[in-house]
XYZ file of C-alpha atoms in Angstrom:
637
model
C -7.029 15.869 17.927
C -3.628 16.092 19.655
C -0.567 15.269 17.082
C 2.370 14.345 18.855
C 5.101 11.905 16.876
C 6.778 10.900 19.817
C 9.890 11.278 17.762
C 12.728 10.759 19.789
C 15.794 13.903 20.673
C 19.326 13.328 19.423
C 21.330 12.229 15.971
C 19.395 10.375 13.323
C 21.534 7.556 13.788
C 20.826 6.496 17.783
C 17.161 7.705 17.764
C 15.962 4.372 17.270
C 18.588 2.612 19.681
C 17.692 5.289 22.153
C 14.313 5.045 21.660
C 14.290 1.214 22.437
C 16.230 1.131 25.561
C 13.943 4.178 27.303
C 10.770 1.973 26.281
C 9.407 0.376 29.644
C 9.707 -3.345 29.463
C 7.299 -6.214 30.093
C 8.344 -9.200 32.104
C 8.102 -11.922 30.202
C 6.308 -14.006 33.087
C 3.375 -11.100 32.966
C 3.309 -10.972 28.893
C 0.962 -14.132 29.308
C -1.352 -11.895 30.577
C -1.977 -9.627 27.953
C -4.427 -10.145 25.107
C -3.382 -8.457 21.544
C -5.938 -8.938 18.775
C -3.682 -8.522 15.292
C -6.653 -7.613 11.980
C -4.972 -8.744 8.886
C -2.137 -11.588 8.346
C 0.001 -10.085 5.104
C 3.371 -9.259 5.717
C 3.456 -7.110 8.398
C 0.209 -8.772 10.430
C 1.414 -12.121 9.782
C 5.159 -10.990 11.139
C 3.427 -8.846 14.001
C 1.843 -12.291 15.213
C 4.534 -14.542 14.712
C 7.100 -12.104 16.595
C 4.648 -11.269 19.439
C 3.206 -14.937 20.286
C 6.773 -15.771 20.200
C 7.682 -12.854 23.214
C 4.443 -14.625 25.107
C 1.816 -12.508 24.081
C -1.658 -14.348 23.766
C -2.802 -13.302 20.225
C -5.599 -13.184 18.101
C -5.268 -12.857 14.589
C -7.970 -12.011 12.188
C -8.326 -12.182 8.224
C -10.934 -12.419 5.940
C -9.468 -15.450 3.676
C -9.442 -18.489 4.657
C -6.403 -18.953 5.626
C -3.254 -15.860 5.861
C -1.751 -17.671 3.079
C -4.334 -16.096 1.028
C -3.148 -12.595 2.471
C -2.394 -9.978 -0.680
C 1.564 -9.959 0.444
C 0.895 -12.888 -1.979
C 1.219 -11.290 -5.025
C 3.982 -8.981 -4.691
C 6.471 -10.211 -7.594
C 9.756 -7.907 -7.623
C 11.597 -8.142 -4.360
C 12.572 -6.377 -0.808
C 15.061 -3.317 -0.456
C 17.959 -3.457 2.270
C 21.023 -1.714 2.532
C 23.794 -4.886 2.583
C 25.822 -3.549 0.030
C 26.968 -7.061 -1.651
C 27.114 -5.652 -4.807
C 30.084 -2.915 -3.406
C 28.288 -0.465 -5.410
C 28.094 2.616 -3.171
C 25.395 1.755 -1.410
C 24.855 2.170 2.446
C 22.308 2.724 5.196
C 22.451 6.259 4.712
C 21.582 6.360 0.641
C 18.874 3.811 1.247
C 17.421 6.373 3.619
C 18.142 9.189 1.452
C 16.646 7.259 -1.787
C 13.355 6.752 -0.170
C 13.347 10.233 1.393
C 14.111 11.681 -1.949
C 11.886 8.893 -3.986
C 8.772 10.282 -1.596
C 9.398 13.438 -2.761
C 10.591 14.748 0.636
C 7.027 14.049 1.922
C 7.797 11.635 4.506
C 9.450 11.332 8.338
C 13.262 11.592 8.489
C 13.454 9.342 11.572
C 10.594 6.755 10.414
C 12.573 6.681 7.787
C 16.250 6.162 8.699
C 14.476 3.442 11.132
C 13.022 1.635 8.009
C 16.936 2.079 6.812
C 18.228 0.842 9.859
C 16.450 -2.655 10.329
C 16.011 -3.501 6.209
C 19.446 -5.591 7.017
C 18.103 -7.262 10.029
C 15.037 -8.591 7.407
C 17.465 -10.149 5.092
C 19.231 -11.981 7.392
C 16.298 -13.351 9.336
C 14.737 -13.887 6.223
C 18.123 -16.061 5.242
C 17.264 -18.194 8.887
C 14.064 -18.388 8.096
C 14.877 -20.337 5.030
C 13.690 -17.894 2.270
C 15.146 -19.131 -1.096
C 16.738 -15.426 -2.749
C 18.019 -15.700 -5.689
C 22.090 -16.331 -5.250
C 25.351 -15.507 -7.231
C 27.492 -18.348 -8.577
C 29.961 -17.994 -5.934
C 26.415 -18.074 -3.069
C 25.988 -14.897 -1.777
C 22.701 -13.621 -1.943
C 21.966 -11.779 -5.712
C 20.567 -8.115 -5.929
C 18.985 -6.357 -8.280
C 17.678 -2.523 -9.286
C 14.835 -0.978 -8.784
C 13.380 2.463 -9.795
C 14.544 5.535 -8.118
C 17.954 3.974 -6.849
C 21.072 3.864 -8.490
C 22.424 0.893 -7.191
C 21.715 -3.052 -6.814
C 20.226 -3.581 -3.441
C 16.689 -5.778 -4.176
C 16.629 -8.747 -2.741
C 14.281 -11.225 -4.895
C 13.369 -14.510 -5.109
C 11.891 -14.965 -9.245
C 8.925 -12.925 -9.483
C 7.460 -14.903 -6.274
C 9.255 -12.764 -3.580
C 5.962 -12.226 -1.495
C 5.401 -15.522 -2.087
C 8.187 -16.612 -0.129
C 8.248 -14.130 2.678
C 4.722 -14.767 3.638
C 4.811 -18.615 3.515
C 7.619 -18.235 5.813
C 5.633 -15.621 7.991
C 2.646 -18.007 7.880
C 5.486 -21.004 9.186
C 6.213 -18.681 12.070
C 2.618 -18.085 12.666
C 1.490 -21.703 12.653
C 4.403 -22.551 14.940
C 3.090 -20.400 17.529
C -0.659 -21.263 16.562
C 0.651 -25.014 17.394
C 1.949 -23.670 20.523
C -1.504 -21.926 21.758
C 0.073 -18.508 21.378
C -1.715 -17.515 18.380
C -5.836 -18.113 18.088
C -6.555 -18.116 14.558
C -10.029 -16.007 13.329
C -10.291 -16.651 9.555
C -12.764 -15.320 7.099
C -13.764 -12.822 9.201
C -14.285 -8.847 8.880
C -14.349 -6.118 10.902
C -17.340 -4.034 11.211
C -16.954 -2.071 14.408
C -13.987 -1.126 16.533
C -14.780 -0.964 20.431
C -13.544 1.709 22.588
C -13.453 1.621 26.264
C -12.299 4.914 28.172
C -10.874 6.300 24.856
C -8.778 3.091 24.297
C -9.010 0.122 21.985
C -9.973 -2.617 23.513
C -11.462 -4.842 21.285
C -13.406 -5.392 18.002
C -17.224 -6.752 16.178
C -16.489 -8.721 13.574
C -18.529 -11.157 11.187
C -18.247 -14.567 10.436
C -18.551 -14.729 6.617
C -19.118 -18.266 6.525
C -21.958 -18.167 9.270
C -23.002 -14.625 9.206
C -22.827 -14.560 12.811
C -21.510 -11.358 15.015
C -18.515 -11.904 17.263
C -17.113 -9.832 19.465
C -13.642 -10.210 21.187
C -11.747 -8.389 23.724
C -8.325 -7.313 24.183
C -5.807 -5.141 25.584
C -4.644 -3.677 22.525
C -5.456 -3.823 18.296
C -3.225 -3.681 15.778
C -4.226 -3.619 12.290
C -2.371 -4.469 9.133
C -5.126 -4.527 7.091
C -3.086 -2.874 3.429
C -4.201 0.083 1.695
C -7.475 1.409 0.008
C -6.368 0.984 -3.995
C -9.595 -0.757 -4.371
C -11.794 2.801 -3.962
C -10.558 3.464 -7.896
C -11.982 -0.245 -8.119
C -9.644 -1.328 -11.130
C -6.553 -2.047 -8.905
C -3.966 -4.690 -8.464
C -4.962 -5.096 -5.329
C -7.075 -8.457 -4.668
C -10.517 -7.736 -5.112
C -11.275 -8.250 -1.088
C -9.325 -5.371 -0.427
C -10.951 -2.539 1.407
C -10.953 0.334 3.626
C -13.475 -0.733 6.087
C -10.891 -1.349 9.306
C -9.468 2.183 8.695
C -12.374 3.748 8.072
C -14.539 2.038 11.464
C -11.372 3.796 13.090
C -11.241 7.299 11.386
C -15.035 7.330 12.860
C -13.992 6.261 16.479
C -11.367 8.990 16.175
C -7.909 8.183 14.390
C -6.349 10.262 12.182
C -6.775 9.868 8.493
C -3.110 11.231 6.838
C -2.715 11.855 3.668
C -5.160 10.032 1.681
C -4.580 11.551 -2.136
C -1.004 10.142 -1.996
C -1.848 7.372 -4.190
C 0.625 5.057 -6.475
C 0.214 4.149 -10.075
C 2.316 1.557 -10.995
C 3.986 2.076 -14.686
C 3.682 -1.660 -15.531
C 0.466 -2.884 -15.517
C -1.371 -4.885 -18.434
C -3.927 -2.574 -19.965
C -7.396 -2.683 -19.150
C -8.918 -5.624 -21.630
C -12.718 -5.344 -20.577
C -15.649 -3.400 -19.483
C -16.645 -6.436 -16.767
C -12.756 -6.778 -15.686
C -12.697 -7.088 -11.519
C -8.800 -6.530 -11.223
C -5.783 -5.822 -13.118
C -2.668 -7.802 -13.279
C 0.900 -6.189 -12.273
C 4.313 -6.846 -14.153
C 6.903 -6.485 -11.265
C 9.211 -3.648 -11.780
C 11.634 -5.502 -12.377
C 10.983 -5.983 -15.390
C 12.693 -2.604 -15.747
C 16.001 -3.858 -14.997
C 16.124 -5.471 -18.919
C 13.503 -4.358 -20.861
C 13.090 -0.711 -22.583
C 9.987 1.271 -22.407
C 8.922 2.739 -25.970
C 6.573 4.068 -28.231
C 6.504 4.845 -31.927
C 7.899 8.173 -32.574
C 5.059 9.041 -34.797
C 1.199 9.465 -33.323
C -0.993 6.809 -34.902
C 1.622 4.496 -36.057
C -0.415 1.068 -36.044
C 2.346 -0.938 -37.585
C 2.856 -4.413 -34.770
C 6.255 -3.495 -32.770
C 8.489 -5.638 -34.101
C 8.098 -3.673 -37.742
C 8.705 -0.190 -36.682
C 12.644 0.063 -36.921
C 14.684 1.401 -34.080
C 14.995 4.838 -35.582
C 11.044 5.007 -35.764
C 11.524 4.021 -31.519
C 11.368 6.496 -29.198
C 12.859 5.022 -25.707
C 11.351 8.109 -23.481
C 12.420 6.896 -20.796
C 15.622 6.907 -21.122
C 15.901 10.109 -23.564
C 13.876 12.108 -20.531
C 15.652 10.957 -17.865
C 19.118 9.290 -18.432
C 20.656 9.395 -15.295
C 17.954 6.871 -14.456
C 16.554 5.378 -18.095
C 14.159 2.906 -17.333
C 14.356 3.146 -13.694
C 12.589 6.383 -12.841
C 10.658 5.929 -10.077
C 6.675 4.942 -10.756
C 5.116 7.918 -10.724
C 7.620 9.976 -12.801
C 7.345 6.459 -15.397
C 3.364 6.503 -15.041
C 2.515 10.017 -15.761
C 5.345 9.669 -18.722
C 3.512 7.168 -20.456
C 0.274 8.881 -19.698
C 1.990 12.044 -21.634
C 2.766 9.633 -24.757
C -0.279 8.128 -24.703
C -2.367 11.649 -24.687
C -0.120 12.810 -27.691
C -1.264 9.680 -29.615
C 1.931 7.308 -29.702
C -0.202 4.863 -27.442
C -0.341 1.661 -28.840
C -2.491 -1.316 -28.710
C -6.429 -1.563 -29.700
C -6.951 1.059 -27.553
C -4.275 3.393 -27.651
C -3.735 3.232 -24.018
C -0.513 1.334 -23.427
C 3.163 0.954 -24.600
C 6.098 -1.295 -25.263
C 8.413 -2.990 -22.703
C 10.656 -4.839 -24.571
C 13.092 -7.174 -24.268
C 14.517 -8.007 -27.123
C 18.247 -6.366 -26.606
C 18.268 -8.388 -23.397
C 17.797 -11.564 -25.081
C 20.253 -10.656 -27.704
C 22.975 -9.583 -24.550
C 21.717 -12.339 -21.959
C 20.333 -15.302 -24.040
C 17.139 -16.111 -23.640
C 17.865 -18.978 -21.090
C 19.124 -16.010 -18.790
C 16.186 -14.485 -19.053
C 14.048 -16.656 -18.673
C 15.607 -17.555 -15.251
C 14.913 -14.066 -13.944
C 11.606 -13.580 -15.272
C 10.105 -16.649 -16.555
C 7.221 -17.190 -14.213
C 6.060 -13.242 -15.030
C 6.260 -13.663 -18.546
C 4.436 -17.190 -18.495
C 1.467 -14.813 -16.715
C 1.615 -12.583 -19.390
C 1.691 -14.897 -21.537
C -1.343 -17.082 -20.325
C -3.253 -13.407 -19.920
C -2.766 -11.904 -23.283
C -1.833 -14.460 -25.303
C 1.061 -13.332 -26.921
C 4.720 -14.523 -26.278
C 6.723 -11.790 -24.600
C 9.705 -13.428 -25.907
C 8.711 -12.548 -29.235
C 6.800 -9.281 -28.892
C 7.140 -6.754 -26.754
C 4.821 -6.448 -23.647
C 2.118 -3.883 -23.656
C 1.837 -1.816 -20.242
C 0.242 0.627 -19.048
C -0.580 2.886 -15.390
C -2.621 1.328 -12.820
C -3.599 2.044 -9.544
C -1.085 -0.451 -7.145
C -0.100 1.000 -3.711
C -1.226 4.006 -1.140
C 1.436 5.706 0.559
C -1.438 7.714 2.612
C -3.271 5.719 5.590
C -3.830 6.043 9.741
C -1.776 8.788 11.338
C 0.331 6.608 13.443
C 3.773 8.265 15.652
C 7.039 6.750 15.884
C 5.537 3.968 18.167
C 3.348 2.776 14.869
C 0.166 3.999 16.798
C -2.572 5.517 15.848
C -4.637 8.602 17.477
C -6.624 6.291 20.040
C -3.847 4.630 22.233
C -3.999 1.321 21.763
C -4.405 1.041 18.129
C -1.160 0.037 16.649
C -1.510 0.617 12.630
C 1.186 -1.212 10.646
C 2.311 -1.725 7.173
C 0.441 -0.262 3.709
C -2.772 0.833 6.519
C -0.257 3.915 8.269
C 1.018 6.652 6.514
C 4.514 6.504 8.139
C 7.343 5.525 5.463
C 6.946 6.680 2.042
C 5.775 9.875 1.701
C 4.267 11.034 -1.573
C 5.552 7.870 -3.371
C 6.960 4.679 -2.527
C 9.878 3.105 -4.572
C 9.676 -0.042 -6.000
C 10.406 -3.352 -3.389
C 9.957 -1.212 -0.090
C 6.836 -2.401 0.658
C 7.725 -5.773 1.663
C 10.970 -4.292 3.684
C 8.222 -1.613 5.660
C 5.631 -4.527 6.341
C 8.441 -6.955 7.609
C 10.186 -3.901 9.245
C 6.964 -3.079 10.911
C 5.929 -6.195 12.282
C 9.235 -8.163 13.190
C 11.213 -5.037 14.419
C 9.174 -2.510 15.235
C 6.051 -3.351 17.267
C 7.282 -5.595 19.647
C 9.027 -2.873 21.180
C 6.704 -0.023 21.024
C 3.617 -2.525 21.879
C 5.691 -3.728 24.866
C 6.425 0.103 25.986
C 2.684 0.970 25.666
C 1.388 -2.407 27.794
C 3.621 -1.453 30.371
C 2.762 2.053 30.869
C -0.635 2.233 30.331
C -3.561 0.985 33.011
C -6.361 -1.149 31.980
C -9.810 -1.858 33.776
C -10.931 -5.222 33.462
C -13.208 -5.506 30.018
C -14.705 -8.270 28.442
C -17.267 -8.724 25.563
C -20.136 -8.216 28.187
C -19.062 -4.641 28.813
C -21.626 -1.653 27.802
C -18.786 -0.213 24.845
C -19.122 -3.840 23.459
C -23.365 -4.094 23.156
C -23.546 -0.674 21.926
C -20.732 -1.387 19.410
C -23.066 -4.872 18.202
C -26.127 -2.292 18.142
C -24.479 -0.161 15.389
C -23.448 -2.610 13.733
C -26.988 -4.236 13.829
C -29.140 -0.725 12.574
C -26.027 -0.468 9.848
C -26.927 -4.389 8.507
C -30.373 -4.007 8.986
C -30.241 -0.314 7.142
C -28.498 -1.752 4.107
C -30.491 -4.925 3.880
C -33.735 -2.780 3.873
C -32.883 -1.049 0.863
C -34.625 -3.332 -1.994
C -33.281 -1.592 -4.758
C -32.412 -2.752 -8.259
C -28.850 -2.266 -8.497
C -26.266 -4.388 -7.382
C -22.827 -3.552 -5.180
C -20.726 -4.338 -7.251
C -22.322 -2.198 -10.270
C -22.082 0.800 -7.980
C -18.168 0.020 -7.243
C -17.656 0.057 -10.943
C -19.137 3.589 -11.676
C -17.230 5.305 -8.417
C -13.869 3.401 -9.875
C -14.440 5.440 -13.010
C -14.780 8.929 -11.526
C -11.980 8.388 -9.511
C -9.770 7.503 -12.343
C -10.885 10.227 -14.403
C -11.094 12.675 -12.333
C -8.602 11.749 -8.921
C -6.039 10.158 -11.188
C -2.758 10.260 -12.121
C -3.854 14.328 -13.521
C -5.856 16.271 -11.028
C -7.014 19.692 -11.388
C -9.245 21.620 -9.110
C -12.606 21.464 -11.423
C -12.381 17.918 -11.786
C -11.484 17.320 -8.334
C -15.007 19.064 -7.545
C -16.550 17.507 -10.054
C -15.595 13.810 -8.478
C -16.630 15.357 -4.961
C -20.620 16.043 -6.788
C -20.765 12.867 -8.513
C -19.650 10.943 -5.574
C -22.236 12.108 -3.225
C -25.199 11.306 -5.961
C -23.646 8.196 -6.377
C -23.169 7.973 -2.543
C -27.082 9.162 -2.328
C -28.413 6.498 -5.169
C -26.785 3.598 -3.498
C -28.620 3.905 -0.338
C -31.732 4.209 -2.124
C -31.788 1.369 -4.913
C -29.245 -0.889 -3.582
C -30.264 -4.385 -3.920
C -28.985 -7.650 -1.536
C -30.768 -10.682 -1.916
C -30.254 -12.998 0.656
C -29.780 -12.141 4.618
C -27.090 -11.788 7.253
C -27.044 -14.590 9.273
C -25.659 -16.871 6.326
C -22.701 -16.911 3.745
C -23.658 -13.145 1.805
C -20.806 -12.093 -0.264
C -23.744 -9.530 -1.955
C -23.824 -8.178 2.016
C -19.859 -8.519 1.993
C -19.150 -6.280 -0.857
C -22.131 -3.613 0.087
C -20.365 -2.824 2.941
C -16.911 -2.124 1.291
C -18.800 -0.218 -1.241
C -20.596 1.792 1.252
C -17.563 2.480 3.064
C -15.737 3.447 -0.573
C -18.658 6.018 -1.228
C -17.406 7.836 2.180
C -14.140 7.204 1.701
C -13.416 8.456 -1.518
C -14.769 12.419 -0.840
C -12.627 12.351 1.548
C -9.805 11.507 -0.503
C -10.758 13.959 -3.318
C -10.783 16.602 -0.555
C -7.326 16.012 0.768
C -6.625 16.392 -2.906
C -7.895 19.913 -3.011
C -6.256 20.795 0.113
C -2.911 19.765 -1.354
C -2.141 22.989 -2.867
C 1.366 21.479 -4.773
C 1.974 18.695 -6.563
C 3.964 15.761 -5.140
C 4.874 12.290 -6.086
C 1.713 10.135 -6.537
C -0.635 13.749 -6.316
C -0.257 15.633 -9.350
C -2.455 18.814 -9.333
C -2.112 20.378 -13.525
C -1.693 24.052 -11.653
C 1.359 23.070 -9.693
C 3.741 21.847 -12.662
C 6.947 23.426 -14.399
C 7.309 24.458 -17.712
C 9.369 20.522 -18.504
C 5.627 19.603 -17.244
C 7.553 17.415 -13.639
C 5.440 18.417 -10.252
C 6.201 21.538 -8.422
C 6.502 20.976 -4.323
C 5.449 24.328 -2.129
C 7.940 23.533 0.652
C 7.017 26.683 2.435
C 3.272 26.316 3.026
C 2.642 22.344 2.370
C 5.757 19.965 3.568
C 3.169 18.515 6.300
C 1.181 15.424 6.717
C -2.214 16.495 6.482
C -4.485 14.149 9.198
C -8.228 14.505 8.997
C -10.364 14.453 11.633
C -13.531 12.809 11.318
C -16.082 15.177 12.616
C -20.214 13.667 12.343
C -22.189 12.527 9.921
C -22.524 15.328 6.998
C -20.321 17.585 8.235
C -16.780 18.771 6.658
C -13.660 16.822 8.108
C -11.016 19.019 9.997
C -7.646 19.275 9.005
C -4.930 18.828 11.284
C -0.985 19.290 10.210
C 2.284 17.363 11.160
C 4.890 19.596 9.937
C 7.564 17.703 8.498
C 11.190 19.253 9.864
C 14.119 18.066 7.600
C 17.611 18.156 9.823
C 19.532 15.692 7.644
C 18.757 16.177 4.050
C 18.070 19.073 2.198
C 15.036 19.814 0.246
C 15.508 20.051 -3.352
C 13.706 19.565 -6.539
C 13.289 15.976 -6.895
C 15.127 15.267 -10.102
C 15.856 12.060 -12.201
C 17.552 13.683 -15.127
């Protein structure tokens, strides 16, 4: 496996300019005559579409809801990053760029980076054409607001519905160029089998879900945008249809896996309430902008919140780190309240949460004031827990939320087989160790409506492509594995179900490839995965068939693919000799207990290389050169 970034020579600040004019160029009278098949319709798939149909690409986009409105981009809450400086409070292109390089714990590109930096303006204002309503000053420029790991105001939001917004207005663009019969629309469908042709990706096998048919359809190139993996620890905020399967069909046809043990756990989560609970439910960070994160200052205190007095409160947040209080970026916040929770000042029936509270907000803001910044989260909270968080504090605690690690991709956003473009929460490329709060949404939109149709542009028009269709050789023996894999997993006739086996590989990845790792555990979860991996495909059980509606089939698949998937995460963890952002090995820690980088032996990406059936993935390194910032300890205090 040959690792070459393609970053482009000369100053951080024209690489990207540079890099787009020296990109060969389509004509726009031959774009017509290029098929690109887009998996996934979120933010950055939905954007990818809408922004090539509208160059004159033909293309086919893929999901598995029923309609890309349905797309997880849904449900992010907070807002989107960019560097406009309205609030005139210091901030510029430059200390966005640094912030996330710094907030991914100097794990990440420099000149993905800057890039990310670069165009986060761009999103705002066509965001602002598009029609999204952000939330706006009195005087009507747009509002901002904080987010962890950044010391100034530069999160654009609309409520707690941000996603919301940005993807309805992705879907308009989509639908306009659907309408047009630029875009062919494949709903509730899945991808089961990626199709090479001459080392290239040409094309994919899919299944209908509603028929339980197998498709197949050609292109010249594949993009997927198909998010992150979350779902492996099962109890996620991620949708429940989430998966790894896209990624993981291409790690086995040869793309890169990078850095799959950077994983994020989100600091404001409501706590685990059952043993049968499918998903969790996120409060949007910024929640931290008003409320205060406490515990009782005593272990065991059971008295409800609202008795303990403030000199019984202990605000650790803000008494750890005070340059940033309440803002610390998620890990540094979720492995905090994992430390007061394992000394016993947890609170809650289970001991595994603690406060966010808003009450000194009301008192300074008025509850009316509130209310218009968060209402709609705390009405979910509300409806979920059934208490009023206007009256007593919220409970939170960590929970699995984002990955940081997915496809190698280069500068161009592609992957390790030409052809197959990787955008958005699926690549590795922009966050390093750990991604700050309301960047996800500015990478995704970054990715998809100011990256790609560039870089897909450069690679049509340089590369050579043999006429292929769905009769082609790489296509039938692409259906056949995908036949022997149905038929292998329907053959089982077992007496446990998917889902059950899900459950019990979400619990050894939380305990043991969690927010603490250590090397015994981490070997531990790599045993108990393989006999979990080895009972599965021996008393499995899915009633019903494949050539009809089989969610039973559906989820065996993902589950399957978890099984695989998740060894190979614990064994990136192992190889991670440091800790790092969303990776925290107990051996690499100082004595204040924060992570401990090894900049001399581990600031790489670390891409895995799939290498058969049973036998040991290879590691291959990126090293990561730092010209423009220098690496320091990454400190919040």
């Amino acid at each position: 496996m040959k690792l070459d970034s393609q970053i482009p020579g000369g100053p951080l600040e024209t690489k990207w300019d540079h890099h787009r004019f020296d990109l060969k160029l389509v004509n726009p009278a031959n774009k017509r005559k290029y098929d690109i098949i887009v998996v996934g319709t979120g933010l950055a798939g939905g954007s990818a579409c809408a922004a090539l149909a509208e160059l004159g690409y033909n293309v086919k986009a893929f999901c598995l809801q029923d309609s890309p409105r349905r797309a997880h981009s849904i449900a992010a809450q907070g807002g989107i990053n960019a560097a406009k400086n309205y609030p005139n409070d210091g901030d510029s292109i430059w200390r966005l760029f640094y912030d996330t390089i710094k907030g991914g714990d100097f794990r990440a590109r420099e000149a993905n980076v800057h890039r990310l930096a670069q165009v986060s303006n761009l999103i705002i204002d066509h965001c602002v054409a598009q029609g999204i309503p952000f939330a706006r000053e009195y005087g009507g420029l747009l509002a901002n607001r904080s987010f962890g790991g950044a010391q100034v105001a530069r999160t654009f939001y609309a409520r707690g519905q941000t996603g919301q917004q940005l993807l309805l207005c992705c879907y308009q663009g989509m639908m306009r160029q659907a309408a047009a019969g630029q875009i062919r629309m494949f709903p509730r469908r899945e991808v089961l089998e990626l199709v090479l042709v001459n080392g290239q990706a040409r094309g994919l096998v899919v299944r209908n879900l509603l028929t339980g048919a197998m498709e197949s359809h050609a292109a010249h190139a594949v993009v997927f945008a198909t998010g992150g993996y979350g779902n492996v620890f099962y109890l996620s905020t991620n949708g429940t249809g989430g998966n790894v399967g896209a990624a993981w069909r291409a790690y086995k046809k040869g793309a890169g896996f990078a850095n799959p043990c950077f994983t994020q756990i989100h600091p404001t989560c409501i706590p685990v309430h059952g043993a049968y609970q499918s998903k969790l439910t996120l409060m949007s960070e910024s929640l931290r902008n008003d409320g205060r994160v406490w515990v009782p200052k005593q272990p065991g205190d059971t008295r409800p919140p609202n008795e303990i007095p403030e000199s019984e409160r202990d605000y650790y947040l803000e008494r750890i780190y005070p340059s940033f209080g309440n803002l610390a970026p998620r890990d540094i916040s979720s492995r905090a309240a994992k430390r007061m929770c394992d000394e016993g000042k947890g609170v809650g029936p289970t001991g595994l949460a603690v406060y966010l509270d808003f009450s000194d907000a009301i008192k300074r803001l008025g509850r009316k004031e509130i209310e218009s910044r968060y209402g709609n989260l705390f009405q979910m909270y509300h409806k979920i827990v059934d208490q009023d968080p206007y009256e007593v504090p919220m409970m939170i605690f960590p929970a699995v939320h984002y990955t940081m690690g997915g496809l190698w991709v280069d500068y161009n956003l592609m992957s390790t087989i030409p052809g197959l473009f990787v955008l958005g929460e699926a690549n590795f490329s922009d966050h390093g160790a750990n991604r700050l709060g309301a960047s996800a949404l500015m990478q995704g939109l970054a990715d998809g409506y100011f990256v790609i149709p560039y870089t897909m542009g450069g690679y049509l028009a340089g590369a050579s492509f043999p006429e292929v269709n769905t009769s082609h050789p790489a296509f039938k023996e692409a259906e056949a594995e995908v036949k022997t894999r149905t038929e292998e997993l329907l053959s089982i006739r077992g007496k446990r179900t998917a889902a059950s086996f899900h459950r019990d590989l979400g619990l050894i990845m939380w305990e043991y490839v969690g927010m603490g790792r250590n090397d015994a555990g981490l070997m531990k979860a790599r045993r108990l995965i393989q006999e979990l991996r080895g009972e599965f495909w021996e008393n499995l059980l899915i009633p019903g068939t494949d050539k009809e509606l089989n969610q039973n089939l559906e989820r065996a698949g993902r589950v399957a693919d978890f099984l695989e998937f998740a060894e190979l995460l614990a064994i990136d963890a192992l190889a991670r000799r440091e800790s790092c952002g969303g990776h925290f090995n107990e051996a690499f820690q100082y004595e204040d207990g924060e992570p401990m980088r090894d900049d001399v032996n581990m600031c790489h990406v670390g891409v895995w290389e799939y290498a058969g059936e049973g036998k040991e993935p290879v590691l291959h390194t990126e090293p990561l050169v730092y010209e423009n910032v220098k690496l320091a300890v990454r400190s919040y205090k």
